[in-house]
Amino acid sequence: MLCRRDTKERAGPLLFVALFTEKEGSSVSLDTFLARRMQGPQLGQAPTKGRIEGLELVGEYWLQSPDPKVLVIFTAESDAPILELSAEWEQDFDVTVVPASKVEDLM
């Protein structure tokens, strides 16, 4: 998958944003999320070292809303790590992953 702007193409890892929305009837506290997050899935860089191969964490945010509840920004070169990330959290969250671009890269 390549992201395009006019005729420019990017090679290498692409930027994505994952939006985690709590499933109906689910209520995940910050403590529960953090405890599970430290056990797995572990992605990107320290402190967790990156258990999901091929996914590099850029940022991870706990939001003060249920929709979305968590926002994860990462790079990936294929869809395999994206599918693994979604599968790891599917019990508690609906995960929507969308390609993203830094505004400065679009100028």
Coordinates of N, CA and C in Angstrom, one line a residue:
M1 N 0.8 -1.2 0.0 CA 0.0 0.0 0.0 C 0.9 1.2 0.0
L2 N 0.7 2.1 -0.9 CA 1.4 3.4 -1.0 C 0.4 4.5 -0.8
C3 N 0.9 5.5 0.0 CA 0.1 6.8 0.1 C 0.6 7.7 -0.9
R4 N -0.3 8.4 -1.6 CA 0.1 9.3 -2.7 C -0.5 10.7 -2.5
R5 N 0.3 11.6 -2.9 CA -0.1 13.0 -3.0 C 0.4 13.5 -4.4
D6 N -0.6 13.8 -5.2 CA -0.3 14.1 -6.6 C 0.5 12.9 -7.2
T7 N 1.7 13.1 -7.7 CA 2.5 12.0 -8.2 C 3.6 11.5 -7.3
K8 N 3.7 12.1 -6.1 CA 4.7 11.7 -5.2 C 4.3 10.4 -4.5
E9 N 5.3 9.5 -4.4 CA 5.1 8.2 -3.7 C 6.1 8.1 -2.5
R10 N 5.6 7.4 -1.5 CA 6.4 7.2 -0.3 C 6.9 5.7 -0.3
A11 N 8.1 5.5 0.0 CA 8.6 4.1 0.2 C 8.8 3.9 1.7
G12 N 8.8 2.7 2.1 CA 9.1 2.4 3.5 C 7.8 2.4 4.4
P13 N 8.0 2.4 5.7 CA 6.9 2.4 6.6 C 5.9 3.5 6.4
L14 N 4.6 3.2 6.5 CA 3.6 4.2 6.4 C 3.1 4.5 7.8
L15 N 2.5 5.7 8.0 CA 2.0 6.2 9.2 C 0.5 5.8 9.3
F16 N 0.1 5.3 10.5 CA -1.3 4.9 10.8 C -1.7 5.5 12.1
V17 N -3.0 5.7 12.3 CA -3.6 6.0 13.6 C -4.6 4.9 13.9
A18 N -4.6 4.3 15.1 CA -5.6 3.3 15.5 C -6.4 4.0 16.6
L19 N -7.7 3.9 16.4 CA -8.7 4.5 17.3 C -9.4 3.4 18.0
F20 N -9.3 3.3 19.3 CA -9.8 2.2 20.1 C -11.1 2.8 20.8
T21 N -12.3 2.2 20.4 CA -13.5 2.6 21.0 C -14.0 1.4 21.8
E22 N -14.4 1.7 23.1 CA -14.9 0.6 24.0 C -16.1 0.0 23.3
K23 N -16.2 -1.3 23.4 CA -17.3 -2.1 22.9 C -18.5 -1.8 23.9
E24 N -19.7 -1.9 23.3 CA -20.9 -1.7 24.1 C -20.9 -2.7 25.3
G25 N -21.1 -2.2 26.5 CA -21.2 -3.1 27.7 C -19.8 -3.3 28.3
S26 N -18.8 -2.8 27.7 CA -17.4 -2.9 28.2 C -17.0 -1.6 28.9
S27 N -16.3 -1.7 30.0 CA -15.8 -0.5 30.6 C -14.3 -0.8 31.1
V28 N -13.4 -0.3 30.4 CA -12.0 -0.6 30.6 C -11.4 0.6 31.4
S29 N -10.9 0.3 32.6 CA -10.3 1.4 33.4 C -8.9 1.6 33.0
L30 N -8.3 2.7 33.3 CA -6.9 3.0 32.9 C -6.0 2.0 33.6
D31 N -6.3 1.6 34.8 CA -5.4 0.6 35.5 C -5.5 -0.7 34.8
T32 N -6.7 -1.2 34.4 CA -6.8 -2.4 33.7 C -6.1 -2.4 32.3
F33 N -6.3 -1.3 31.6 CA -5.6 -1.1 30.3 C -4.1 -1.2 30.5
L34 N -3.6 -0.4 31.5 CA -2.1 -0.4 31.7 C -1.6 -1.8 32.1
A35 N -2.3 -2.5 32.9 CA -1.8 -3.8 33.4 C -1.8 -4.7 32.2
R36 N -2.8 -4.7 31.4 CA -2.9 -5.6 30.2 C -1.8 -5.1 29.1
R37 N -1.7 -3.8 29.0 CA -0.7 -3.3 28.0 C 0.7 -3.7 28.3
M38 N 1.0 -3.8 29.6 CA 2.4 -4.2 30.0 C 2.6 -5.7 29.8
Q39 N 1.6 -6.5 29.8 CA 1.7 -7.9 29.6 C 1.7 -8.2 28.1
G40 N 1.0 -7.5 27.3 CA 0.9 -7.6 25.9 C -0.5 -7.1 25.4
P41 N -0.7 -6.6 24.3 CA 0.3 -6.5 23.2 C 1.4 -5.5 23.5
Q42 N 2.6 -5.8 23.2 CA 3.6 -4.8 23.4 C 4.1 -4.4 22.0
L43 N 4.1 -3.1 21.8 CA 4.5 -2.6 20.5 C 5.5 -1.5 20.6
G44 N 6.2 -1.3 19.5 CA 7.0 -0.2 19.4 C 8.3 -0.2 20.2
Q45 N 8.5 0.8 21.1 CA 9.7 1.0 21.8 C 9.6 0.8 23.3
A46 N 10.6 1.2 24.0 CA 10.5 1.1 25.5 C 9.2 1.7 26.0
P47 N 8.7 1.3 27.1 CA 9.2 0.3 28.0 C 8.9 -1.1 27.6
T48 N 8.2 -1.4 26.6 CA 7.7 -2.7 26.3 C 8.5 -3.5 25.3
K49 N 9.4 -2.9 24.6 CA 10.3 -3.5 23.7 C 9.8 -4.0 22.3
G50 N 8.5 -4.1 22.1 CA 8.0 -4.4 20.8 C 7.7 -5.8 20.5
R51 N 6.7 -6.4 21.0 CA 6.3 -7.8 20.8 C 5.6 -7.9 19.4
I52 N 4.9 -6.9 18.9 CA 4.3 -7.0 17.6 C 5.3 -6.6 16.6
E53 N 5.8 -7.6 15.9 CA 6.9 -7.4 14.9 C 6.4 -6.6 13.7
G54 N 7.2 -5.6 13.3 CA 6.9 -4.8 12.2 C 6.0 -3.6 12.5
L55 N 5.8 -3.2 13.7 CA 5.0 -2.1 14.1 C 5.9 -1.2 15.0
E56 N 6.1 0.0 14.7 CA 6.9 0.9 15.5 C 6.0 2.0 16.0
L57 N 6.0 2.1 17.4 CA 5.1 3.1 18.1 C 5.7 4.5 17.9
V58 N 4.8 5.4 17.6 CA 5.1 6.8 17.5 C 4.5 7.5 18.7
G59 N 3.3 7.2 19.1 CA 2.7 7.8 20.3 C 1.4 6.9 20.7
E60 N 1.1 7.0 21.9 CA 0.0 6.3 22.5 C -0.7 7.2 23.5
Y61 N -2.0 7.3 23.4 CA -2.8 8.3 24.2 C -4.0 7.7 24.8
W62 N -4.3 7.9 26.1 CA -5.5 7.5 26.8 C -6.4 8.8 26.8
L63 N -7.5 8.7 26.2 CA -8.4 9.9 26.0 C -9.5 9.9 27.1
Q64 N -9.9 11.0 27.4 CA -11.0 11.2 28.5 C -12.4 11.1 27.8
S65 N -12.5 10.1 26.9 CA -13.8 9.9 26.3 C -13.9 8.4 25.9
P66 N -15.1 7.9 25.8 CA -15.2 6.5 25.4 C -15.1 6.2 23.9
D67 N -15.2 7.3 23.1 CA -15.2 7.2 21.7 C -14.4 8.2 21.0
P68 N -13.1 8.0 20.7 CA -12.4 6.8 21.1 C -11.8 6.9 22.5
K69 N -11.4 5.8 23.0 CA -10.8 5.8 24.4 C -9.3 5.8 24.3
V70 N -8.7 5.2 23.3 CA -7.3 5.1 23.2 C -6.9 5.5 21.7
L71 N -5.9 6.2 21.5 CA -5.4 6.6 20.2 C -3.9 6.1 20.1
V72 N -3.6 5.3 19.1 CA -2.2 4.8 19.0 C -1.7 5.3 17.6
I73 N -0.6 5.9 17.5 CA 0.0 6.3 16.3 C 1.3 5.5 16.1
F74 N 1.4 4.9 14.9 CA 2.5 4.0 14.6 C 2.8 3.9 13.1
T75 N 3.9 3.3 12.8 CA 4.3 3.0 11.4 C 4.3 1.5 11.2
A76 N 4.0 1.1 10.0 CA 4.0 -0.3 9.7 C 4.3 -0.4 8.2
E77 N 4.9 -1.5 7.7 CA 5.2 -1.7 6.3 C 4.2 -2.7 5.7
S78 N 3.4 -3.4 6.5 CA 2.4 -4.3 6.0 C 1.2 -4.3 6.8
D79 N 0.2 -5.1 6.4 CA -1.0 -5.1 7.2 C -1.0 -6.2 8.3
A80 N 0.0 -7.1 8.3 CA 0.1 -8.1 9.3 C 0.1 -7.6 10.8
P81 N 1.0 -6.6 11.1 CA 1.0 -6.1 12.5 C -0.3 -5.3 12.8
I82 N -0.9 -4.7 11.8 CA -2.2 -4.0 12.1 C -3.2 -5.0 12.5
L83 N -3.3 -6.1 11.7 CA -4.3 -7.2 12.1 C -4.0 -7.8 13.4
E84 N -2.8 -8.0 13.8 CA -2.4 -8.5 15.1 C -2.8 -7.5 16.2
L85 N -2.6 -6.2 16.0 CA -2.9 -5.2 17.0 C -4.4 -5.2 17.2
S86 N -5.2 -5.3 16.2 CA -6.7 -5.3 16.3 C -7.2 -6.5 17.0
A87 N -6.6 -7.7 16.7 CA -7.0 -9.0 17.3 C -6.7 -9.0 18.7
E88 N -5.6 -8.4 19.2 CA -5.2 -8.4 20.6 C -6.2 -7.7 21.5
W89 N -6.9 -6.7 20.9 CA -7.8 -5.9 21.8 C -9.2 -6.1 21.4
E90 N -9.6 -7.0 20.5 CA -11.0 -7.1 20.0 C -12.0 -7.5 21.1
Q91 N -11.6 -8.0 22.2 CA -12.5 -8.4 23.3 C -13.1 -7.1 23.9
D92 N -12.3 -6.1 24.1 CA -12.8 -4.9 24.8 C -13.0 -3.7 23.9
F93 N -12.3 -3.7 22.7 CA -12.4 -2.5 21.9 C -12.7 -2.8 20.4
D94 N -13.4 -1.9 19.8 CA -13.5 -1.9 18.3 C -12.3 -1.0 17.9
V95 N -11.5 -1.6 17.1 CA -10.3 -0.9 16.6 C -10.4 -0.5 15.2
T96 N -10.3 0.8 14.9 CA -10.3 1.3 13.6 C -8.9 1.9 13.2
V97 N -8.3 1.4 12.2 CA -7.0 1.9 11.8 C -7.1 2.6 10.5
V98 N -6.6 3.8 10.4 CA -6.6 4.6 9.2 C -5.2 5.1 8.9
P99 N -4.9 5.2 7.6 CA -3.6 5.8 7.2 C -3.6 7.3 7.5
A100 N -2.4 7.8 7.9 CA -2.3 9.2 8.2 C -1.1 9.8 7.6
S101 N -1.1 11.1 7.5 CA 0.1 11.9 7.0 C 0.3 13.0 7.9
K102 N 1.6 13.4 8.1 CA 2.0 14.6 8.8 C 1.6 15.7 7.8
V103 N 1.0 16.8 8.4 CA 0.7 17.9 7.5 C 1.9 18.5 6.8
E104 N 3.0 18.5 7.6 CA 4.2 19.1 7.0 C 4.7 18.3 5.8
D105 N 4.4 17.0 5.7 CA 4.8 16.2 4.6 C 3.9 16.4 3.3
L106 N 2.7 17.1 3.6 CA 1.8 17.3 2.5 C 2.0 18.7 1.9
M107 N 2.9 19.5 2.5 CA 3.1 20.9 2.0 C 4.1 20.9 0.8

